[in-house]
């Protein structure tokens, strides 16, 4: 639409055409107001019935809520108007009339269940606080990309249809690929590692991962956005430094560029960029601290995975982002390298928000013989991974990296109750469309 002005840019003295949704019509008798909403905000359109063309008044006041209109007219200063300006219309075009019955009330006066909201995302995002989540999500991805660029890494895109899984065989979605069995990729793990031996050396990818998680929880999706990093000549501690840099950059970007969105979410006072180094606890310290909280019925012992209640108890205890390092080798995947002086101890790490795990990573096993042995120990057929392992015979540098769950980052940053609130069209056990 030529010459369209955003409502937020309409200044007294201007003659403008504004366009957007009919937020509200208030008819007070001789005077009536229509509130027009667009991406930038809202503006009042004033109708003085006795002084205006009858047809213009009828069009303006007869249009249903949430219809799309454009209005041309003069902008006037008006202290009683919600934004201190109003438009006195010369003409109104109804571009798309909305039904009178809406499945969801975009003014938010009537609460809707999450499932109704997800079924009607278009209307749901007309609410300022919902739109704000996705503006912030976009800012997080923008800041993260910039942070990766600071780190000198190159963005890559790897296939999502693959021949093998990497993160444990049970969580794969099988598909048929021209008559052959294939899978939706669970992680770009092997592909990002393959790029370590290439001339790119340091890479990142932001893309979907697919996991056939059977359970329905507030923090699992069947399609999630993974923010992956991998660097040649990094050990696990350098990978943790990079992780901290990227996560802080996401918070900084939001603090700097999303004031309005944080206000819409009521977070303008609460929102804090994490400061200082994230504490690094060993797995052994972590289980001791969890046991000391007394929150678990059974004490954890070396080799146990951390149960959700354990993670939460530790999160409450630590009270900020933190790393758990030096996990038992037996509970970390085959591609994670063990410490040189202790085979039972891996270089794997997790980065935690007090509410949940955000990141897994580690230094990788880059020695061909050890890697193939690891496959066998995990009951995987090294032959099936030949496309991956063979590159470790042609000059694969030591390397380390990690994967960060994009939705979990946004969810924990904004204190969202359910991970689905951080995804436009979530995929879960019940939801395949829209
Ligand atoms: P008229 O203005 O044609 O005499 P009226 O008696 O219905 O018709 P007012 O008494 O001027 O209108 O106003 C009705 C209400 O609307 C009052 O509460 C007034 O403060 C408010 N109001 C009037 N003009 C504006 C405006 N431009 N923006 C916001 N509120 C306004
Ligand atoms: P992991 O399996 O721990 O590690 O995944 C990394 C991070 O991705 C997020 N995540 C999920 N988010 C929502 N729903 C899910 N179903 C889901 N699964 C994972 C989490 C998690 O911490 N290849 C390794 C990473 C690496 O070592 O580089 C991996 O995939 O935030």
Short mmCIF file of C-alpha atoms and ligand atoms in Angstrom, two decimals:
data_model
loop_
_atom_site.label_atom_id
_atom_site.label_comp_id
_atom_site.label_asym_id
_atom_site.label_seq_id
_atom_site.Cartn_x
_atom_site.Cartn_y
_atom_site.Cartn_z
CA UNK A 1 0.00 0.00 0.00
CA UNK A 2 1.60 3.22 -1.15
CA UNK A 3 2.04 6.08 1.32
CA UNK A 4 0.87 4.09 4.29
CA UNK A 5 1.96 5.57 7.63
CA UNK A 6 2.42 3.45 10.74
CA UNK A 7 0.14 4.73 13.51
CA UNK A 8 3.16 5.35 15.75
CA UNK A 9 4.61 7.74 13.14
CA UNK A 10 1.48 9.87 12.67
CA UNK A 11 2.32 13.43 13.82
CA UNK A 12 -0.07 16.35 14.37
CA UNK A 13 -0.28 18.41 11.17
CA UNK A 14 0.25 15.38 8.89
CA UNK A 15 -2.28 14.15 6.41
CA UNK A 16 -1.96 10.37 6.50
CA UNK A 17 -3.33 7.04 5.42
CA UNK A 18 -3.20 4.54 8.28
CA UNK A 19 -4.20 0.91 7.91
CA UNK A 20 -4.81 -1.95 10.30
CA UNK A 21 -7.38 -3.75 12.43
CA UNK A 22 -10.45 -2.28 14.14
CA UNK A 23 -9.53 -2.73 17.79
CA UNK A 24 -12.58 -1.13 19.30
CA UNK A 25 -15.51 1.16 18.43
CA UNK A 26 -16.93 3.41 21.15
CA UNK A 27 -20.09 5.31 20.31
CA UNK A 28 -20.86 8.04 22.82
CA UNK A 29 -23.78 9.60 20.95
CA UNK A 30 -22.78 12.79 19.18
CA UNK A 31 -19.18 11.66 19.14
CA UNK A 32 -17.69 8.24 18.48
CA UNK A 33 -14.22 6.76 18.36
CA UNK A 34 -12.69 3.91 16.46
CA UNK A 35 -9.35 2.59 17.72
CA UNK A 36 -7.21 1.35 14.86
CA UNK A 37 -4.35 -1.06 15.62
CA UNK A 38 -1.32 -1.86 13.51
CA UNK A 39 2.13 -3.40 14.08
CA UNK A 40 3.44 -0.18 15.62
CA UNK A 41 0.60 0.56 18.05
CA UNK A 42 -2.87 2.12 18.08
CA UNK A 43 -4.48 5.40 17.07
CA UNK A 44 -7.85 7.00 17.70
CA UNK A 45 -10.09 7.90 14.75
CA UNK A 46 -12.70 10.51 15.72
CA UNK A 47 -16.22 10.72 14.29
CA UNK A 48 -18.25 13.86 15.00
CA UNK A 49 -21.57 12.75 13.69
CA UNK A 50 -23.21 16.14 13.02
CA UNK A 51 -20.20 17.53 11.21
CA UNK A 52 -19.18 14.58 9.04
CA UNK A 53 -20.44 12.94 5.90
CA UNK A 54 -23.15 10.46 6.92
CA UNK A 55 -21.83 7.60 4.79
CA UNK A 56 -18.32 8.00 6.23
CA UNK A 57 -19.70 7.82 9.78
CA UNK A 58 -21.84 4.80 8.89
CA UNK A 59 -18.88 2.94 7.38
CA UNK A 60 -16.60 3.75 10.29
CA UNK A 61 -19.02 2.81 13.01
CA UNK A 62 -20.68 -0.12 11.24
CA UNK A 63 -17.52 -2.12 10.68
CA UNK A 64 -17.02 -5.22 12.86
CA UNK A 65 -14.21 -5.49 15.37
CA UNK A 66 -10.99 -6.98 13.91
CA UNK A 67 -11.91 -6.02 10.34
CA UNK A 68 -9.08 -4.54 8.30
CA UNK A 69 -9.55 -0.95 7.19
CA UNK A 70 -7.56 1.97 5.89
CA UNK A 71 -8.32 5.51 6.95
CA UNK A 72 -7.12 8.73 5.34
CA UNK A 73 -7.36 12.04 7.14
CA UNK A 74 -5.66 14.77 9.15
CA UNK A 75 -3.75 14.08 12.35
CA UNK A 76 -4.61 16.41 15.22
CA UNK A 77 -3.19 16.85 18.68
CA UNK A 78 -5.71 15.66 21.30
CA UNK A 79 -4.68 15.26 24.93
CA UNK A 80 -7.77 13.16 25.69
CA UNK A 81 -6.86 10.58 23.07
CA UNK A 82 -4.93 7.51 24.32
CA UNK A 83 -1.80 8.45 22.34
CA UNK A 84 -2.35 12.25 22.45
CA UNK A 85 -3.18 12.37 18.74
CA UNK A 86 -6.20 11.41 16.69
CA UNK A 87 -7.13 11.19 13.04
CA UNK A 88 -10.11 13.11 11.68
CA UNK A 89 -11.06 10.91 8.72
CA UNK A 90 -11.79 12.04 5.16
CA UNK A 91 -12.25 8.53 3.80
CA UNK A 92 -12.39 4.94 5.02
CA UNK A 93 -11.92 1.74 3.03
CA UNK A 94 -13.00 -1.58 4.45
CA UNK A 95 -10.32 -3.94 3.08
CA UNK A 96 -11.43 -7.15 4.80
CA UNK A 97 -14.53 -7.50 6.95
CA UNK A 98 -14.21 -9.85 9.97
CA UNK A 99 -16.99 -12.18 11.15
CA UNK A 100 -18.86 -10.94 14.21
CA UNK A 101 -18.10 -14.21 16.04
CA UNK A 102 -14.37 -14.73 16.64
CA UNK A 103 -12.87 -17.98 18.00
CA UNK A 104 -10.62 -15.92 20.25
CA UNK A 105 -10.82 -12.42 21.66
CA UNK A 106 -7.72 -10.51 20.52
CA UNK A 107 -8.40 -7.73 23.03
CA UNK A 108 -7.57 -10.32 25.70
CA UNK A 109 -10.63 -9.39 27.76
CA UNK A 110 -11.78 -13.00 27.53
CA UNK A 111 -9.07 -15.53 28.47
CA UNK A 112 -8.50 -18.46 26.12
CA UNK A 113 -7.04 -21.92 26.73
CA UNK A 114 -3.59 -22.52 25.25
CA UNK A 115 -5.02 -25.05 22.78
CA UNK A 116 -7.58 -22.49 21.48
CA UNK A 117 -4.78 -19.97 21.16
CA UNK A 118 -2.59 -22.42 19.24
CA UNK A 119 -5.48 -23.33 16.93
CA UNK A 120 -5.92 -19.62 16.15
CA UNK A 121 -2.36 -18.27 16.24
CA UNK A 122 -3.20 -15.52 13.73
CA UNK A 123 -5.70 -13.98 16.14
CA UNK A 124 -3.61 -14.87 19.19
CA UNK A 125 -0.65 -12.82 17.92
CA UNK A 126 -2.86 -9.76 17.63
CA UNK A 127 -2.46 -9.56 21.42
CA UNK A 128 0.44 -7.33 22.26
CA UNK A 129 1.91 -9.63 24.89
CA UNK A 130 1.81 -12.63 22.55
CA UNK A 131 3.29 -10.74 19.60
CA UNK A 132 6.01 -9.55 22.03
CA UNK A 133 7.17 -13.15 22.63
CA UNK A 134 7.81 -13.62 18.93
CA UNK A 135 9.46 -10.23 18.45
CA UNK A 136 11.76 -11.20 21.33
CA UNK A 137 12.36 -14.65 19.86
CA UNK A 138 13.42 -12.98 16.59
CA UNK A 139 15.73 -10.64 18.52
CA UNK A 140 17.25 -13.63 20.36
CA UNK A 141 18.06 -15.31 17.03
CA UNK A 142 19.46 -12.07 15.60
CA UNK A 143 21.71 -11.49 18.65
CA UNK A 144 22.82 -15.10 18.69
CA UNK A 145 23.82 -14.90 15.01
CA UNK A 146 25.79 -11.75 15.73
CA UNK A 147 27.51 -13.39 18.71
CA UNK A 148 28.49 -16.33 16.52
CA UNK A 149 29.92 -13.89 14.03
CA UNK A 150 31.98 -12.26 16.86
CA UNK A 151 33.32 -15.74 17.52
CA UNK A 152 34.39 -16.03 13.88
CA UNK A 153 32.04 -18.88 13.02
CA UNK A 154 30.30 -19.60 9.75
CA UNK A 155 26.59 -20.37 9.52
CA UNK A 156 25.85 -23.74 7.92
CA UNK A 157 22.71 -25.68 6.97
CA UNK A 158 22.76 -29.45 7.21
CA UNK A 159 20.21 -32.06 6.05
CA UNK A 160 17.12 -32.80 8.09
CA UNK A 161 16.40 -36.08 6.29
CA UNK A 162 19.08 -38.55 7.33
CA UNK A 163 19.99 -42.22 7.30
CA UNK A 164 20.97 -42.61 10.99
CA UNK A 165 20.15 -41.22 14.43
CA UNK A 166 22.71 -39.96 16.93
CA UNK A 167 21.02 -39.16 20.21
CA UNK A 168 19.77 -42.66 21.14
CA UNK A 169 17.71 -44.88 18.84
CA UNK A 170 14.26 -44.58 20.44
CA UNK A 171 13.52 -40.96 19.71
CA UNK A 172 13.60 -41.05 15.90
CA UNK A 173 10.79 -40.27 13.49
CA UNK A 174 11.08 -42.76 10.64
CA UNK A 175 10.09 -41.73 7.12
CA UNK A 176 10.17 -43.43 3.75
CA UNK A 177 12.69 -42.02 1.36
CA UNK A 178 12.09 -43.43 -2.13
CA UNK A 179 11.38 -46.84 -0.66
CA UNK A 180 14.27 -46.72 1.81
CA UNK A 181 14.07 -46.19 5.55
CA UNK A 182 15.18 -42.72 6.59
CA UNK A 183 14.68 -40.46 9.63
CA UNK A 184 14.03 -36.84 10.53
CA UNK A 185 17.27 -35.58 12.03
CA UNK A 186 17.51 -35.44 15.84
CA UNK A 187 20.57 -33.19 15.87
CA UNK A 188 23.07 -31.77 13.37
CA UNK A 189 25.75 -33.36 15.58
CA UNK A 190 27.56 -35.52 13.03
CA UNK A 191 27.30 -32.97 10.22
CA UNK A 192 28.65 -30.08 12.24
CA UNK A 193 31.54 -32.33 13.30
CA UNK A 194 32.20 -33.24 9.68
CA UNK A 195 32.69 -29.51 9.00
CA UNK A 196 35.41 -29.34 11.65
CA UNK A 197 37.78 -31.21 9.38
CA UNK A 198 36.81 -28.90 6.50
CA UNK A 199 38.30 -25.50 5.79
CA UNK A 200 35.49 -23.83 7.76
CA UNK A 201 36.88 -24.89 11.18
CA UNK A 202 34.25 -23.08 13.29
CA UNK A 203 30.56 -23.35 12.45
CA UNK A 204 27.08 -22.78 13.79
CA UNK A 205 23.62 -23.80 12.71
CA UNK A 206 20.15 -22.68 13.77
CA UNK A 207 17.64 -25.23 12.57
CA UNK A 208 14.92 -27.70 13.45
CA UNK A 209 15.56 -30.96 15.30
CA UNK A 210 12.97 -33.73 15.46
CA UNK A 211 12.51 -35.98 18.46
CA UNK A 212 9.84 -38.61 18.85
CA UNK A 213 9.54 -37.93 22.59
CA UNK A 214 6.60 -39.98 23.84
CA UNK A 215 5.94 -37.85 26.89
CA UNK A 216 3.96 -34.66 26.91
CA UNK A 217 5.71 -32.11 29.13
CA UNK A 218 5.78 -28.30 29.39
CA UNK A 219 9.42 -28.30 28.22
CA UNK A 220 9.59 -30.85 25.38
CA UNK A 221 8.62 -30.41 21.76
CA UNK A 222 8.68 -32.95 18.96
CA UNK A 223 10.09 -30.31 16.64
CA UNK A 224 12.45 -27.85 18.33
CA UNK A 225 14.95 -25.23 17.20
CA UNK A 226 18.51 -26.18 17.96
CA UNK A 227 21.24 -23.57 18.14
CA UNK A 228 24.41 -25.56 17.48
CA UNK A 229 28.06 -24.58 17.70
CA UNK A 230 31.23 -26.49 16.93
CA UNK A 231 34.85 -25.36 16.78
CA UNK A 232 38.15 -26.93 15.78
CA UNK A 233 41.00 -26.57 18.28
CA UNK A 234 38.60 -25.86 21.18
CA UNK A 235 38.47 -27.97 24.33
CA UNK A 236 35.36 -28.26 26.49
CA UNK A 237 36.26 -25.23 28.62
CA UNK A 238 36.60 -23.01 25.56
CA UNK A 239 33.27 -24.36 24.29
CA UNK A 240 31.69 -23.38 27.63
CA UNK A 241 33.14 -19.86 27.31
CA UNK A 242 31.57 -19.57 23.85
CA UNK A 243 28.25 -20.85 25.21
CA UNK A 244 28.24 -18.24 27.95
CA UNK A 245 29.05 -15.50 25.43
CA UNK A 246 26.18 -16.50 23.13
CA UNK A 247 23.57 -16.82 25.89
CA UNK A 248 24.53 -13.47 27.42
CA UNK A 249 24.43 -11.84 23.97
CA UNK A 250 20.83 -13.05 23.57
CA UNK A 251 19.85 -11.41 26.88
CA UNK A 252 21.76 -8.22 26.01
CA UNK A 253 20.05 -7.96 22.60
CA UNK A 254 16.63 -8.27 24.21
CA UNK A 255 17.48 -5.75 26.97
CA UNK A 256 18.68 -3.24 24.38
CA UNK A 257 16.16 -3.67 21.59
CA UNK A 258 12.97 -5.04 23.12
CA UNK A 259 11.97 -2.49 25.79
CA UNK A 260 8.45 -2.17 24.40
CA UNK A 261 8.01 -5.95 24.22
CA UNK A 262 9.29 -6.46 27.77
CA UNK A 263 6.78 -3.84 28.93
CA UNK A 264 3.98 -5.62 27.09
CA UNK A 265 4.94 -8.75 29.05
CA UNK A 266 5.20 -6.82 32.32
CA UNK A 267 8.90 -7.74 32.60
CA UNK A 268 10.50 -4.30 32.28
CA UNK A 269 11.61 -4.27 35.93
CA UNK A 270 12.35 -7.96 36.34
CA UNK A 271 14.39 -8.61 33.20
CA UNK A 272 18.09 -8.99 33.95
CA UNK A 273 21.08 -9.78 31.77
CA UNK A 274 23.06 -12.53 33.54
CA UNK A 275 26.25 -11.07 34.96
CA UNK A 276 29.58 -12.63 35.85
CA UNK A 277 30.76 -16.11 34.97
CA UNK A 278 28.26 -18.94 35.16
CA UNK A 279 29.38 -21.19 38.05
CA UNK A 280 30.90 -24.50 36.89
CA UNK A 281 29.99 -27.44 39.14
CA UNK A 282 31.24 -30.95 38.54
CA UNK A 283 28.65 -33.70 38.26
CA UNK A 284 29.94 -35.07 41.56
CA UNK A 285 29.37 -31.73 43.31
CA UNK A 286 25.97 -31.49 41.64
CA UNK A 287 24.72 -34.81 43.00
CA UNK A 288 26.12 -34.02 46.45
CA UNK A 289 24.30 -30.68 46.49
CA UNK A 290 21.07 -32.27 45.27
CA UNK A 291 21.32 -34.95 47.96
CA UNK A 292 21.97 -32.25 50.58
CA UNK A 293 18.73 -30.43 49.67
CA UNK A 294 16.79 -33.46 50.90
CA UNK A 295 14.25 -32.91 48.08
CA UNK A 296 14.63 -36.41 46.61
CA UNK A 297 13.17 -39.57 48.13
CA UNK A 298 16.25 -41.54 47.10
CA UNK A 299 19.82 -40.31 47.27
CA UNK A 300 21.58 -40.01 43.92
CA UNK A 301 24.67 -42.10 43.30
CA UNK A 302 27.48 -41.78 40.76
CA UNK A 303 26.20 -42.77 37.31
CA UNK A 304 22.59 -41.65 37.84
CA UNK A 305 21.06 -39.21 35.38
CA UNK A 306 19.73 -36.14 37.15
CA UNK A 307 15.97 -36.47 37.62
CA UNK A 308 13.78 -33.43 36.88
CA UNK A 309 13.13 -32.80 40.62
CA UNK A 310 16.88 -33.01 41.22
CA UNK A 311 17.59 -30.44 38.50
CA UNK A 312 14.98 -28.16 40.02
CA UNK A 313 16.31 -28.53 43.57
CA UNK A 314 19.83 -27.74 42.37
CA UNK A 315 18.54 -24.83 40.27
CA UNK A 316 16.83 -23.32 43.33
CA UNK A 317 20.04 -23.83 45.30
CA UNK A 318 22.33 -22.22 42.68
CA UNK A 319 19.85 -19.53 41.63
CA UNK A 320 21.49 -18.55 38.32
CA UNK A 321 22.71 -20.10 35.06
CA UNK A 322 25.39 -22.71 35.73
CA UNK A 323 27.33 -25.54 34.11
CA UNK A 324 27.53 -29.15 35.21
CA UNK A 325 30.85 -30.61 34.03
CA UNK A 326 32.72 -33.92 34.20
CA UNK A 327 29.78 -36.29 33.74
CA UNK A 328 30.28 -40.04 33.99
CA UNK A 329 31.33 -41.29 30.54
CA UNK A 330 28.69 -44.02 30.60
CA UNK A 331 25.79 -41.54 30.46
CA UNK A 332 27.21 -39.34 27.71
CA UNK A 333 27.02 -40.21 23.99
CA UNK A 334 29.79 -41.90 21.97
CA UNK A 335 31.01 -38.65 20.37
CA UNK A 336 31.97 -37.08 23.72
CA UNK A 337 35.64 -37.45 24.63
CA UNK A 338 36.72 -38.83 28.01
CA UNK A 339 39.33 -37.09 30.12
CA UNK A 340 42.81 -38.30 29.13
CA UNK A 341 43.67 -39.23 32.73
CA UNK A 342 40.35 -40.86 33.64
CA UNK A 343 38.30 -42.94 31.22
CA UNK A 344 35.27 -42.97 33.53
CA UNK A 345 35.03 -39.20 33.38
CA UNK A 346 33.82 -37.39 30.27
CA UNK A 347 34.42 -33.84 29.06
CA UNK A 348 30.66 -33.55 28.52
CA UNK A 349 28.86 -30.59 30.09
CA UNK A 350 25.34 -29.26 30.43
CA UNK A 351 24.42 -25.61 30.87
CA UNK A 352 21.45 -25.12 33.12
CA UNK A 353 18.92 -22.41 33.81
CA UNK A 354 17.59 -22.78 37.37
CA UNK A 355 14.38 -24.19 35.85
CA UNK A 356 15.86 -26.67 33.33
CA UNK A 357 18.70 -27.80 31.07
CA UNK A 358 19.38 -25.46 28.16
CA UNK A 359 22.56 -26.86 26.59
CA UNK A 360 24.52 -30.08 26.17
CA UNK A 361 28.03 -30.16 24.82
CA UNK A 362 31.58 -31.33 25.27
CA UNK A 363 34.90 -31.99 23.69
CA UNK A 364 34.60 -34.59 20.94
CA UNK A 365 36.39 -37.86 20.40
CA UNK A 366 38.49 -37.05 17.33
CA UNK A 367 40.72 -40.13 17.39
CA UNK A 368 39.45 -42.63 14.82
CA UNK A 369 40.15 -45.81 16.81
CA UNK A 370 38.56 -44.49 20.00
CA UNK A 371 35.54 -43.24 18.06
CA UNK A 372 34.86 -46.62 16.42
CA UNK A 373 35.29 -48.33 19.81
CA UNK A 374 32.73 -45.91 21.29
CA UNK A 375 30.16 -46.91 18.65
CA UNK A 376 30.58 -50.56 19.53
CA UNK A 377 30.28 -49.85 23.26
CA UNK A 378 27.00 -48.02 22.64
CA UNK A 379 25.67 -50.93 20.57
CA UNK A 380 25.76 -48.94 17.31
CA UNK A 381 27.04 -50.40 14.06
CA UNK A 382 30.10 -48.35 13.02
CA UNK A 383 29.54 -49.45 9.40
CA UNK A 384 26.29 -47.47 9.27
CA UNK A 385 28.23 -44.36 10.27
CA UNK A 386 31.08 -44.90 7.83
CA UNK A 387 30.31 -41.59 6.06
CA UNK A 388 31.14 -39.91 9.38
CA UNK A 389 33.92 -42.01 10.89
CA UNK A 390 36.01 -42.21 7.74
CA UNK A 391 36.56 -38.45 7.74
CA UNK A 392 38.35 -38.95 11.07
CA UNK A 393 41.05 -40.78 9.10
CA UNK A 394 41.87 -37.79 6.90
CA UNK A 395 42.91 -35.11 9.40
CA UNK A 396 40.26 -34.25 11.98
CA UNK A 397 41.44 -31.64 14.52
CA UNK A 398 40.56 -31.84 18.20
CA UNK A 399 37.27 -29.99 18.63
CA UNK A 400 34.37 -29.16 20.94
CA UNK A 401 30.87 -27.75 20.71
CA UNK A 402 27.34 -27.71 22.03
CA UNK A 403 23.63 -27.55 21.24
CA UNK A 404 21.27 -24.99 22.83
CA UNK A 405 17.48 -25.36 22.74
CA UNK A 406 16.14 -22.13 21.21
CA UNK A 407 12.65 -22.43 22.66
CA UNK A 408 13.98 -23.27 26.11
CA UNK A 409 16.18 -20.19 25.96
CA UNK A 410 13.19 -17.95 25.15
CA UNK A 411 10.93 -19.75 27.61
CA UNK A 412 13.30 -19.39 30.56
CA UNK A 413 14.25 -15.83 29.60
CA UNK A 414 10.61 -14.72 29.69
CA UNK A 415 9.37 -17.03 32.44
CA UNK A 416 6.85 -18.72 30.13
CA UNK A 417 4.99 -21.61 31.76
CA UNK A 418 4.88 -23.82 28.69
CA UNK A 419 7.47 -24.23 25.91
CA UNK A 420 4.61 -24.18 23.36
CA UNK A 421 4.17 -20.47 24.08
CA UNK A 422 7.60 -19.89 22.51
CA UNK A 423 6.69 -21.64 19.21
CA UNK A 424 4.27 -20.34 16.62
CA UNK A 425 3.00 -23.76 15.57
CA UNK A 426 4.22 -26.34 18.08
CA UNK A 427 4.47 -30.02 17.25
CA UNK A 428 3.57 -32.26 20.19
CA UNK A 429 1.81 -35.59 20.81
CA UNK A 430 -1.59 -34.05 20.06
CA UNK A 431 -0.72 -31.41 17.54
CA UNK A 432 0.07 -31.87 13.88
CA UNK A 433 -1.83 -28.88 12.53
CA UNK A 434 -1.90 -25.98 12.12
P1 LIG B 1 -20.23 16.46 20.89
O1 LIG B 1 -18.78 16.48 21.15
O2 LIG B 1 -20.49 16.39 19.44
O3 LIG B 1 -21.02 17.56 21.60
P2 LIG B 1 -20.78 14.43 22.94
O4 LIG B 1 -21.56 15.25 23.96
O5 LIG B 1 -21.15 12.99 22.88
O6 LIG B 1 -20.84 15.09 21.46
P3 LIG B 1 -18.44 15.16 24.40
O7 LIG B 1 -19.29 15.48 25.58
O8 LIG B 1 -17.58 16.23 23.82
O9 LIG B 1 -19.26 14.51 23.26
O10 LIG B 1 -17.53 13.97 24.82
C1 LIG B 1 -17.96 12.73 25.28
C2 LIG B 1 -16.83 12.06 25.99
O11 LIG B 1 -15.76 11.85 25.06
C3 LIG B 1 -16.27 12.90 27.12
O12 LIG B 1 -15.90 12.01 28.18
C4 LIG B 1 -15.03 13.55 26.52
O13 LIG B 1 -14.02 13.75 27.49
C5 LIG B 1 -14.58 12.49 25.53
N1 LIG B 1 -13.93 13.08 24.38
C6 LIG B 1 -14.36 14.09 23.61
N2 LIG B 1 -13.54 14.36 22.61
C7 LIG B 1 -12.53 13.47 22.74
C8 LIG B 1 -11.37 13.19 22.00
N3 LIG B 1 -11.04 13.87 20.88
N4 LIG B 1 -10.58 12.17 22.42
C9 LIG B 1 -10.89 11.46 23.52
N5 LIG B 1 -11.97 11.67 24.26
C10 LIG B 1 -12.78 12.66 23.89
P1 LIG B 2 20.72 -32.59 23.55
O1 LIG B 2 20.00 -33.81 23.12
O2 LIG B 2 20.93 -32.40 25.02
O3 LIG B 2 22.17 -32.52 22.86
O4 LIG B 2 19.97 -31.30 22.97
C1 LIG B 2 20.53 -30.01 23.14
C2 LIG B 2 19.49 -29.05 23.68
O5 LIG B 2 18.36 -28.98 22.80
C3 LIG B 2 17.17 -28.78 23.53
N1 LIG B 2 16.24 -29.88 23.27
C4 LIG B 2 14.91 -29.77 23.24
N2 LIG B 2 14.08 -28.73 23.40
C5 LIG B 2 12.77 -28.94 23.32
N3 LIG B 2 12.20 -30.14 23.06
C6 LIG B 2 12.98 -31.24 22.89
N4 LIG B 2 12.42 -32.41 22.63
C7 LIG B 2 14.40 -31.08 22.97
N5 LIG B 2 15.45 -31.91 22.86
C8 LIG B 2 16.56 -31.16 23.03
C9 LIG B 2 17.56 -28.72 24.99
C10 LIG B 2 18.87 -29.45 25.01
O6 LIG B 2 19.69 -29.03 26.09
N6 LIG B 2 24.13 -33.23 19.89
C11 LIG B 2 23.93 -32.72 21.24
C12 LIG B 2 24.48 -31.32 21.40
C13 LIG B 2 26.00 -31.25 21.32
O7 LIG B 2 26.67 -32.03 22.03
O8 LIG B 2 26.50 -30.39 20.58
C14 LIG B 2 22.43 -32.72 21.55
O9 LIG B 2 21.59 -32.79 20.68
O10 LIG B 2 17.71 -27.35 25.35
#
